[in-house]
Coordinates of N, CA and C in Angstrom, one line a residue:
M22 N 5.0 153.2 41.6 CA 4.7 154.3 42.1 C 4.5 154.8 43.4
K23 N 4.8 155.9 44.0 CA 4.5 156.0 44.9 C 3.0 156.7 45.2
G24 N 2.7 157.2 44.5 CA 1.3 158.1 44.4 C 1.6 159.7 44.4
L25 N 0.8 160.3 43.8 CA 0.7 161.7 44.0 C 0.2 162.2 45.2
S26 N 0.9 162.6 46.1 CA 0.6 163.3 47.2 C 0.4 164.7 47.6
I27 N -0.3 165.3 47.9 CA -0.7 166.8 47.6 C -1.3 167.1 49.5
L28 N -0.3 168.1 50.0 CA -0.6 168.7 51.3 C -1.8 169.6 51.2
I29 N -2.8 169.3 51.7 CA -3.8 170.1 51.7 C -4.5 170.8 52.5
Y30 N -3.9 170.5 53.8 CA -4.3 171.5 55.1 C -3.3 170.7 56.2
M31 N -2.6 172.0 57.0 CA -2.0 171.5 58.1 C -2.8 172.4 59.2
L32 N -3.4 171.4 60.3 CA -3.8 172.1 61.5 C -2.9 172.7 62.4
V33 N -3.7 174.1 62.6 CA -2.3 174.5 63.6 C -3.5 175.1 64.7
L34 N -3.0 174.3 65.8 CA -3.8 174.2 67.1 C -3.5 175.3 67.8
I35 N -4.3 176.2 68.7 CA -3.7 177.4 69.7 C -3.7 176.8 70.8
T36 N -2.5 177.4 71.5 CA -2.0 176.9 72.9 C -2.6 177.8 74.0
T37 N -3.4 176.8 74.8 CA -4.1 176.8 75.7 C -4.0 176.6 77.1
P38 N -3.5 177.7 78.2 CA -2.9 176.9 79.5 C -4.0 176.0 80.1
V39 N -3.5 175.1 80.9 CA -4.7 174.4 81.9 C -3.4 174.0 83.1
S40 N -3.9 173.5 84.1 CA -3.3 173.3 85.2 C -2.7 172.2 85.0
M41 N -1.6 172.3 85.8 CA -0.6 170.9 85.6 C -0.2 170.2 84.5
A42 N -0.3 171.0 83.4 CA 0.0 170.5 82.0 C -0.5 171.2 80.8
S43 N 0.4 171.0 79.6 CA 0.1 171.8 78.5 C -0.9 171.1 77.8
E44 N -1.6 172.0 77.1 CA -3.2 171.5 76.2 C -3.2 172.4 75.2
R45 N -3.3 171.7 74.3 CA -3.8 172.6 72.8 C -5.1 172.6 72.5
S46 N -6.3 173.4 72.4 CA -7.3 173.1 71.8 C -7.6 173.8 70.8
S47 N -8.5 173.0 69.9 CA -8.7 174.0 68.4 C -10.4 173.5 68.1
D48 N -11.0 174.6 67.5 CA -12.2 174.2 66.9 C -11.9 173.3 65.8
Y49 N -13.1 172.3 65.5 CA -12.7 170.9 64.9 C -13.4 171.4 63.5
A50 N -14.5 172.3 63.4 CA -15.3 172.3 62.7 C -14.6 172.2 61.0
K51 N -13.8 173.1 61.2 CA -13.0 173.5 59.8 C -12.4 172.1 59.1
L52 N -11.6 171.4 59.9 CA -11.0 170.1 59.6 C -12.1 169.2 59.3
N53 N -13.1 169.3 60.0 CA -14.0 168.3 60.1 C -15.0 168.3 58.7
S54 N -15.1 169.5 58.0 CA -15.8 170.4 56.8 C -14.7 169.2 55.7
I55 N -13.4 169.4 55.9 CA -12.4 168.7 54.7 C -12.8 167.2 54.7
L56 N -12.4 166.6 55.8 CA -12.8 165.4 56.3 C -14.0 164.8 55.5
S57 N -15.1 165.6 55.6 CA -16.4 165.4 55.2 C -16.3 165.4 53.4
L58 N -15.4 166.3 53.0 CA -15.6 166.4 51.4 C -14.7 164.6 51.1
L59 N -13.8 164.7 52.0 CA -13.0 163.2 51.2 C -13.5 161.8 51.6
K60 N -14.7 162.0 52.6 CA -15.5 160.8 52.9 C -16.5 160.6 51.5
A61 N -17.0 161.7 50.8 CA -17.9 161.8 49.9 C -17.0 161.2 48.4
V62 N -15.9 161.4 48.3 CA -15.6 161.0 46.9 C -16.0 159.5 46.5
K63 N -16.0 159.6 45.1 CA -16.5 158.3 44.6 C -15.5 157.7 43.9
S64 N -14.3 158.0 43.4 CA -13.1 157.4 42.8 C -12.5 156.7 44.0
P65 N -12.3 155.7 43.5 CA -11.4 154.6 44.1 C -10.1 154.8 44.3
Y66 N -9.7 156.0 43.1 CA -8.2 156.2 43.5 C -7.5 157.7 43.8
L67 N -8.6 158.1 44.6 CA -8.2 159.2 45.2 C -9.0 159.0 46.7
S68 N -7.6 159.2 48.0 CA -7.6 158.7 49.3 C -7.2 159.8 50.0
G69 N -7.4 160.0 51.3 CA -6.8 160.9 52.2 C -6.3 160.3 53.5
K70 N -5.5 160.9 54.3 CA -4.7 160.4 55.0 C -4.2 161.4 56.2
A71 N -4.8 161.4 57.4 CA -4.2 162.2 58.4 C -3.3 161.4 59.4
Q72 N -2.2 162.3 59.6 CA -1.1 161.8 60.3 C -0.5 162.4 61.5
L73 N -0.1 162.2 62.4 CA 0.8 162.7 63.0 C 2.2 163.0 63.0
E74 N 2.7 164.2 62.8 CA 4.1 164.5 63.0 C 4.7 165.0 64.2
I75 N 5.6 164.1 64.5 CA 6.4 164.4 65.6 C 7.8 165.2 65.3
K76 N 7.7 166.5 66.1 CA 9.1 167.3 65.8 C 10.2 167.1 66.8
N77 N 9.6 166.7 67.6 CA 10.7 166.7 69.0 C 11.0 165.1 69.4
E78 N 12.1 164.9 69.2 CA 12.8 163.5 69.0 C 12.8 162.8 70.5
T79 N 12.1 163.4 71.6 CA 12.0 163.2 72.9 C 10.7 162.7 73.3
I80 N 10.1 162.8 71.7 CA 8.6 162.3 72.3 C 8.2 161.2 71.5
Q81 N 7.6 160.3 71.7 CA 7.0 158.7 71.6 C 5.8 159.1 71.3
L82 N 5.5 158.2 70.3 CA 3.6 158.1 69.9 C 2.8 158.0 71.0
D83 N 3.4 157.2 71.8 CA 2.5 156.9 73.0 C 2.5 158.0 73.9
D84 N 3.2 159.2 73.9 CA 3.2 160.5 74.9 C 1.8 160.9 74.3
V85 N 1.7 161.0 73.2 CA 0.6 161.8 72.5 C -1.0 161.4 72.4
K86 N -1.6 162.4 73.3 CA -3.0 161.9 73.4 C -4.0 162.9 72.7
I87 N -4.5 162.4 71.8 CA -5.8 163.7 70.9 C -6.8 163.2 71.3
W88 N -7.5 164.1 71.8 CA -9.2 163.6 71.9 C -10.2 164.8 71.4
F89 N -11.6 164.7 71.8 CA -12.7 165.6 71.3 C -13.7 165.7 72.6
T90 N -14.1 167.1 72.5 CA -14.9 167.6 73.6 C -15.8 168.1 72.6
K91 N -17.2 168.2 73.6 CA -18.5 169.3 73.0 C -19.2 169.5 74.3
D92 N -18.7 171.2 74.4 CA -19.8 171.8 75.6 C -18.8 171.5 76.8
G93 N -17.6 171.0 76.5 CA -16.6 170.7 77.8 C -16.9 169.4 78.3
N94 N -17.8 168.4 77.3 CA -17.8 167.1 77.8 C -17.0 166.1 76.6
L95 N -16.6 164.9 77.2 CA -15.7 164.1 76.3 C -16.5 163.1 75.6
L96 N -16.1 163.5 74.1 CA -16.7 163.0 73.1 C -16.0 161.6 72.4
S97 N -15.0 161.7 72.0 CA -14.0 160.3 71.9 C -12.3 160.7 72.2
E98 N -11.9 159.5 72.1 CA -10.6 159.7 71.6 C -10.0 159.3 70.5
V99 N -8.5 159.6 69.9 CA -8.2 159.4 69.1 C -7.4 158.3 68.9
K100 N -7.3 157.2 67.9 CA -6.5 156.2 67.9 C -5.2 156.8 67.1
I101 N -4.0 156.5 67.4 CA -2.9 156.9 66.6 C -2.3 155.4 66.5
G102 N -2.0 155.4 64.9 CA -1.5 154.2 64.6 C -0.3 154.0 64.5
A103 N 0.5 152.6 64.5 CA 1.9 152.7 64.5 C 2.7 153.3 63.7
D104 N 2.1 153.8 62.6 CA 2.5 154.6 61.5 C 2.3 156.2 61.4
A105 N 1.6 156.6 63.1 CA 1.6 157.9 63.0 C 0.4 158.3 62.3
T106 N -0.4 157.3 61.5 CA -1.7 158.0 61.1 C -3.0 157.8 62.0
L107 N -3.7 158.9 62.1 CA -4.7 159.0 62.6 C -6.2 159.0 62.3
D108 N -6.9 158.2 62.9 CA -8.4 157.9 62.9 C -9.0 158.9 63.2
L109 N -9.3 160.1 62.5 CA -10.4 161.5 62.9 C -11.4 161.2 62.2
P110 N -12.5 161.6 63.2 CA -14.0 161.1 63.3 C -14.3 162.6 62.0
V111 N -15.6 162.1 61.4 CA -16.4 163.1 60.8 C -17.8 163.0 61.6
Y112 N -18.2 164.2 61.8 CA -19.1 164.6 62.6 C -20.5 165.3 61.6
E113 N -21.5 165.1 61.9 CA -22.7 165.8 60.9 C -22.6 167.3 61.4
D114 N -22.5 167.7 62.6 CA -22.3 168.9 63.2 C -20.9 169.1 63.9
A115 N -20.1 169.8 63.5 CA -18.9 169.9 64.3 C -19.0 171.1 65.3
K116 N -20.0 171.7 65.0 CA -20.1 173.0 65.8 C -19.9 172.6 67.4
N117 N -19.0 173.7 67.9 CA -18.7 174.0 69.5 C -17.5 172.5 69.8
I118 N -17.3 171.7 68.6 CA -16.3 170.7 69.0 C -15.2 171.0 69.0
K119 N -14.3 170.6 70.2 CA -12.9 171.1 70.2 C -12.0 169.7 70.2
M120 N -11.2 170.4 69.4 CA -9.9 169.0 69.3 C -8.7 169.1 70.2
H121 N -8.3 168.3 71.4 CA -7.2 168.4 72.1 C -6.0 167.8 72.1
V122 N -5.1 168.2 72.0 CA -3.8 167.3 71.9 C -2.6 168.0 73.2
N123 N -2.1 167.4 73.9 CA -1.3 167.1 74.9 C -0.3 167.7 75.1
Q124 N 0.4 168.1 73.8 CA 1.7 168.0 73.5 C 1.8 169.8 72.8
E125 N 3.0 170.6 73.5 CA 3.2 171.9 72.4 C 3.1 171.7 71.0
K126 N 2.9 172.9 70.4 CA 2.4 173.1 69.0 C 4.1 173.2 68.0
D127 N 4.8 173.7 69.0 CA 6.3 173.3 68.5 C 6.6 171.8 68.1
D128 N 6.1 170.8 69.2 CA 6.7 169.3 69.2 C 5.7 168.6 68.3
V129 N 4.8 168.6 68.1 CA 3.7 168.0 67.3 C 3.1 168.9 66.5
S130 N 2.3 168.4 65.3 CA 1.6 168.7 64.5 C 0.7 167.8 63.5
I131 N -0.6 168.0 63.1 CA -1.4 167.0 62.5 C -1.3 167.7 60.9
S132 N -1.4 166.9 59.9 CA -1.4 167.1 58.5 C -2.2 166.1 58.1
L133 N -3.0 166.6 56.7 CA -4.1 165.8 56.3 C -3.3 166.0 54.8
S134 N -3.1 164.6 54.1 CA -2.9 164.4 52.6 C -3.6 163.9 51.9
T135 N -3.8 164.1 50.7 CA -4.7 163.3 49.6 C -3.7 162.6 48.8
K136 N -4.2 161.6 48.3 CA -2.9 160.8 47.7 C -4.0 160.2 46.0
I137 N -3.7 160.2 45.0 CA -4.1 159.5 44.0 C -3.4 158.3 43.7
K138 N -3.8 157.1 43.8 CA -3.3 156.2 43.9 C -3.0 155.6 42.5
E139 N -2.5 154.5 42.5 CA -1.7 153.9 41.1 C -2.9 153.0 40.7
L140 N -2.9 153.2 39.3 CA -4.0 153.0 38.4 C -3.8 151.3 38.4
D141 N -4.7 150.4 38.8 CA -4.3 149.0 39.2 C -4.8 148.0 38.2
V142 N -5.7 148.5 37.0 CA -5.9 147.7 36.0 C -5.8 148.0 34.4
T143 N -6.0 147.4 33.7 CA -5.5 147.9 32.2 C -6.9 148.4 31.5
E144 N -8.0 147.8 31.5 CA -9.1 148.1 31.6 C -10.1 148.5 32.2
I145 N -10.6 149.9 32.3 CA -11.6 150.3 33.4 C -12.8 151.2 32.3
A146 N -14.0 151.1 33.0 CA -15.0 152.0 32.7 C -14.8 153.5 32.8
Y147 N -15.1 154.2 31.8 CA -14.9 155.6 31.5 C -15.0 156.5 32.7
N148 N -16.2 156.4 33.3 CA -16.9 157.0 34.2 C -16.0 156.9 35.5
D149 N -15.6 155.4 35.6 CA -14.8 155.0 37.0 C -13.2 155.8 36.7
L150 N -12.9 156.1 35.5 CA -11.6 156.7 35.4 C -11.9 158.2 35.5
F151 N -12.7 158.9 35.5 CA -12.9 160.2 35.1 C -14.1 160.8 36.2
V152 N -14.2 160.1 37.0 CA -15.1 160.9 38.1 C -14.0 161.2 39.1
L153 N -12.7 160.9 39.0 CA -11.6 161.4 39.9 C -11.6 162.9 39.5
L154 N -11.9 163.2 38.4 CA -11.9 165.0 38.4 C -13.1 165.7 38.9
D155 N -14.0 165.0 38.9 CA -15.1 165.3 39.9 C -14.9 165.4 41.5
D156 N -14.3 164.6 41.7 CA -13.9 164.5 43.4 C -12.7 165.5 43.4
I157 N -12.2 165.9 42.5 CA -10.8 166.6 42.8 C -11.3 168.1 42.6
N158 N -12.2 168.4 41.7 CA -12.7 169.7 41.5 C -13.7 170.0 42.4
S159 N -14.6 168.7 43.3 CA -15.6 169.2 44.2 C -14.7 169.5 45.4
F160 N -13.6 169.1 46.0 CA -13.0 169.0 46.9 C -12.0 170.4 46.8
M161 N -11.8 170.6 45.8 CA -10.9 171.9 45.4 C -11.6 173.4 45.7
D162 N -13.1 172.9 45.1 CA -13.7 173.9 45.6 C -14.5 174.5 46.9
G163 N -14.5 173.0 47.7 CA -14.7 172.9 48.9 C -13.8 174.0 49.9
M164 N -12.4 173.5 49.0 CA -11.4 174.0 50.2 C -11.3 175.6 50.1
A165 N -11.4 176.0 48.7 CA -11.7 177.5 48.5 C -12.6 178.4 49.1
G166 N -13.7 178.0 49.3 CA -14.8 178.3 49.8 C -15.3 179.4 49.2
G167 N -15.4 181.0 49.5 CA -15.6 181.7 48.7 C -14.7 182.1 47.5
M168 N -13.6 181.7 47.7 CA -12.5 181.9 46.6 C -12.7 180.9 45.4
S169 N -13.9 180.2 45.7 CA -13.8 179.0 44.2 C -13.5 179.5 43.2
F170 N -13.8 180.9 42.6 CA -14.0 180.9 41.4 C -12.7 181.4 40.8
M171 N -11.6 181.5 41.7 CA -10.0 181.7 41.4 C -9.6 180.1 41.3
V172 N -10.2 179.1 41.5 CA -9.6 177.7 41.6 C -10.0 177.4 40.0
P173 N -8.8 176.8 39.4 CA -9.0 176.0 38.0 C -9.8 174.9 38.2
T174 N -10.4 174.6 37.1 CA -11.2 173.3 36.8 C -9.9 172.1 36.5
M175 N -10.3 171.6 36.4 CA -9.3 170.2 36.1 C -10.2 169.3 35.0
D176 N -9.4 169.4 34.1 CA -10.9 168.8 32.8 C -10.0 167.9 32.0
A177 N -8.8 167.2 32.6 CA -8.0 166.2 31.9 C -7.2 165.4 32.9
I178 N -6.9 164.2 32.2 CA -5.8 163.5 33.1 C -4.7 163.0 32.2
K179 N -3.5 163.4 32.9 CA -2.1 162.9 32.5 C -1.7 161.6 33.1
F180 N -1.3 160.7 32.1 CA -0.5 159.9 32.5 C 0.8 159.6 31.7
K181 N 1.4 158.8 33.0 CA 3.1 158.6 32.6 C 3.4 157.4 32.6
F182 N 4.0 157.0 31.7 CA 4.4 155.4 31.4 C 5.9 155.2 31.4
A183 N 6.3 153.9 31.7 CA 7.6 153.6 31.9 C 8.3 153.4 30.1
S184 N 7.2 153.4 29.4 CA 7.5 153.4 28.0 C 6.9 153.5 27.3
D185 N 7.1 153.4 25.7 CA 6.0 153.6 24.7 C 4.3 152.7 25.1
A186 N 3.3 153.4 25.3 CA 2.5 152.8 25.3 C 1.1 153.5 24.8
T187 N -0.1 153.2 24.7 CA -1.1 153.6 24.1 C -2.6 153.5 25.1
I188 N -2.9 154.3 25.0 CA -4.8 154.1 25.6 C -5.8 154.0 24.6
E189 N -6.6 153.2 24.7 CA -7.9 153.4 23.6 C -9.2 153.7 24.9
V190 N -9.9 154.5 23.7 CA -11.4 154.6 24.3 C -12.3 153.8 23.1
L191 N -13.2 152.7 23.8 CA -13.6 151.8 23.0 C -15.2 152.5 22.6
S192 N -15.1 153.5 22.1 CA -16.7 153.5 21.7 C -17.4 153.1 20.9
A193 N -18.7 153.1 21.3 CA -19.7 152.4 20.0 C -19.0 152.8 18.4
K194 N -19.2 154.2 18.3 CA -19.0 154.8 16.9 C -17.6 154.7 16.6
Q195 N -16.7 154.8 17.4 CA -15.1 155.0 17.1 C -14.3 154.6 18.5
V196 N -13.4 154.1 18.1 CA -12.3 154.0 19.0 C -11.3 154.8 18.7
Y197 N -11.0 155.6 20.0 CA -10.0 156.8 20.3 C -8.8 156.3 20.8
R198 N -7.6 156.6 20.0 CA -6.6 155.9 20.5 C -5.3 156.9 20.2
F199 N -4.7 156.9 21.7 CA -4.2 158.1 22.1 C -2.4 157.4 22.4
Q200 N -1.6 157.7 21.7 CA -0.1 157.3 21.8 C 1.0 158.1 22.7
T201 N 1.8 157.8 23.3 CA 2.5 158.5 24.2 C 3.6 159.2 23.4
N202 N 3.9 160.6 24.1 CA 4.7 161.4 23.4 C 6.2 160.9 24.3
K203 N 7.1 162.0 23.8 CA 8.6 161.6 23.5 C 8.9 161.5 25.1
E204 N 8.1 161.9 26.3 CA 8.4 161.8 27.5 C 7.5 160.6 28.0
H205 N 6.9 159.6 26.9 CA 6.0 158.9 27.6 C 4.8 159.2 28.2
E206 N 4.5 160.5 27.9 CA 3.1 160.9 28.6 C 1.8 160.8 27.5
I207 N 0.8 160.6 28.2 CA -0.9 160.9 27.2 C -1.3 161.5 28.4
S208 N -2.2 162.9 28.0 CA -3.0 163.5 28.3 C -4.5 163.6 27.6
I209 N -5.3 163.3 28.5 CA -6.9 163.4 27.8 C -7.6 164.1 28.6
D210 N -8.0 164.6 27.6 CA -9.6 165.9 28.1 C -10.8 164.5 28.2
V211 N -11.6 165.3 29.4 CA -12.7 164.3 30.0 C -13.8 164.9 28.5
S212 N -14.5 164.3 28.6 CA -15.6 164.5 27.2 C -17.1 163.9 28.1
K213 N -17.9 164.8 27.8 CA -19.4 165.1 27.9 C -19.8 163.9 27.4
K214 N -20.0 164.0 26.5 CA -20.3 162.7 25.2 C -19.9 161.3 25.9
L215 N -18.7 161.3 26.2 CA -17.8 159.7 26.3 C -18.5 159.4 27.8
R216 N -18.5 160.4 28.6 CA -19.4 160.4 30.0 C -20.6 159.9 30.1
K217 N -21.2 160.1 29.3 CA -22.6 160.1 29.2 C -22.9 158.4 28.4
E218 N -21.7 158.1 27.2 CA -22.0 156.5 26.9 C -20.8 156.0 28.0
N219 N -20.1 156.2 28.6 CA -19.1 155.3 29.6 C -18.6 154.0 28.6
P220 N -17.8 154.3 27.8 CA -17.3 153.1 27.2 C -15.9 152.7 27.9
M221 N -15.5 151.6 27.7 CA -14.5 150.8 28.4 C -13.0 151.7 27.5
V222 N -12.3 151.8 28.4 CA -10.9 152.4 28.5 C -10.2 151.5 28.6
R223 N -9.1 151.2 27.4 CA -7.8 150.1 27.8 C -6.4 150.9 27.4
F224 N -5.7 150.3 28.5 CA -4.5 150.4 28.4 C -3.5 149.6 27.9
S225 N -2.4 149.8 27.2 CA -1.6 148.7 26.7 C -0.6 148.3 27.9
Q226 N -0.4 149.0 29.2 CA 0.4 149.0 29.8 C 0.3 149.9 31.0
L227 N 0.1 149.4 32.4 CA -0.5 150.1 33.5 C 0.8 151.5 33.3
P228 N -0.1 152.7 33.9 CA 0.6 153.8 34.1 C 1.4 154.0 35.5
T229 N 2.4 154.6 35.2 CA 3.5 154.8 36.6 C 2.7 155.5 37.3
T230 N 2.1 156.8 36.6 CA 1.3 158.1 37.8 C 0.4 158.7 36.8
M231 N -0.9 158.9 37.2 CA -1.7 160.0 36.7 C -2.0 161.1 37.7
S232 N -2.2 162.1 37.0 CA -2.4 162.9 37.7 C -3.6 164.2 36.8
P233 N -4.0 164.9 37.5 CA -5.2 165.9 36.8 C -4.5 166.9 36.5
E234 N -5.3 167.6 35.4 CA -4.6 168.9 34.4 C -5.7 169.5 34.2
D235 N -5.2 171.2 34.2 CA -6.4 171.9 33.8 C -6.4 172.4 32.3

């Protein structure tokens, strides 16, 4: 499984002319707020990645420079990985902070994506599994801002398997057992009662994917 990747934000930078070179700058506050949400996630199975996308084949990674300023003063420069990943900072207060790129907007762009990682254990505590929904709901609400009332609440996780499989929730009072359907899928709604008890969840085999559902 390659993981479920969801494109969540494309940073569109405004072109501004400078002497002797082309430079783009943008307010960093919105992207900073998104990165802050990702930094706050509790689930080990949700991660985010910022990446440089080069659209002009004549441009190499070494040709791209990204840096931050505040009130005209240099704050930091961004390290670009060999795989084009970006180590973007998270500021407590991003007001008046500008992000600069030394390339034209049609030549390079910056994308931020989230990824739901593969489940890597066959037994896991209920809360360690379903906290994924808390993180995704908080993230989606934060992204939507004043329109969060239109965002659906994710209250279930769907697991896809390579073959027939079972999931057991080992509650103290009873064992909840789920069997795959014809598509080798199991969908489990989150339970407030089980969140409070926090029993172990046992998989007969590792799922190939897991994804949130409303």
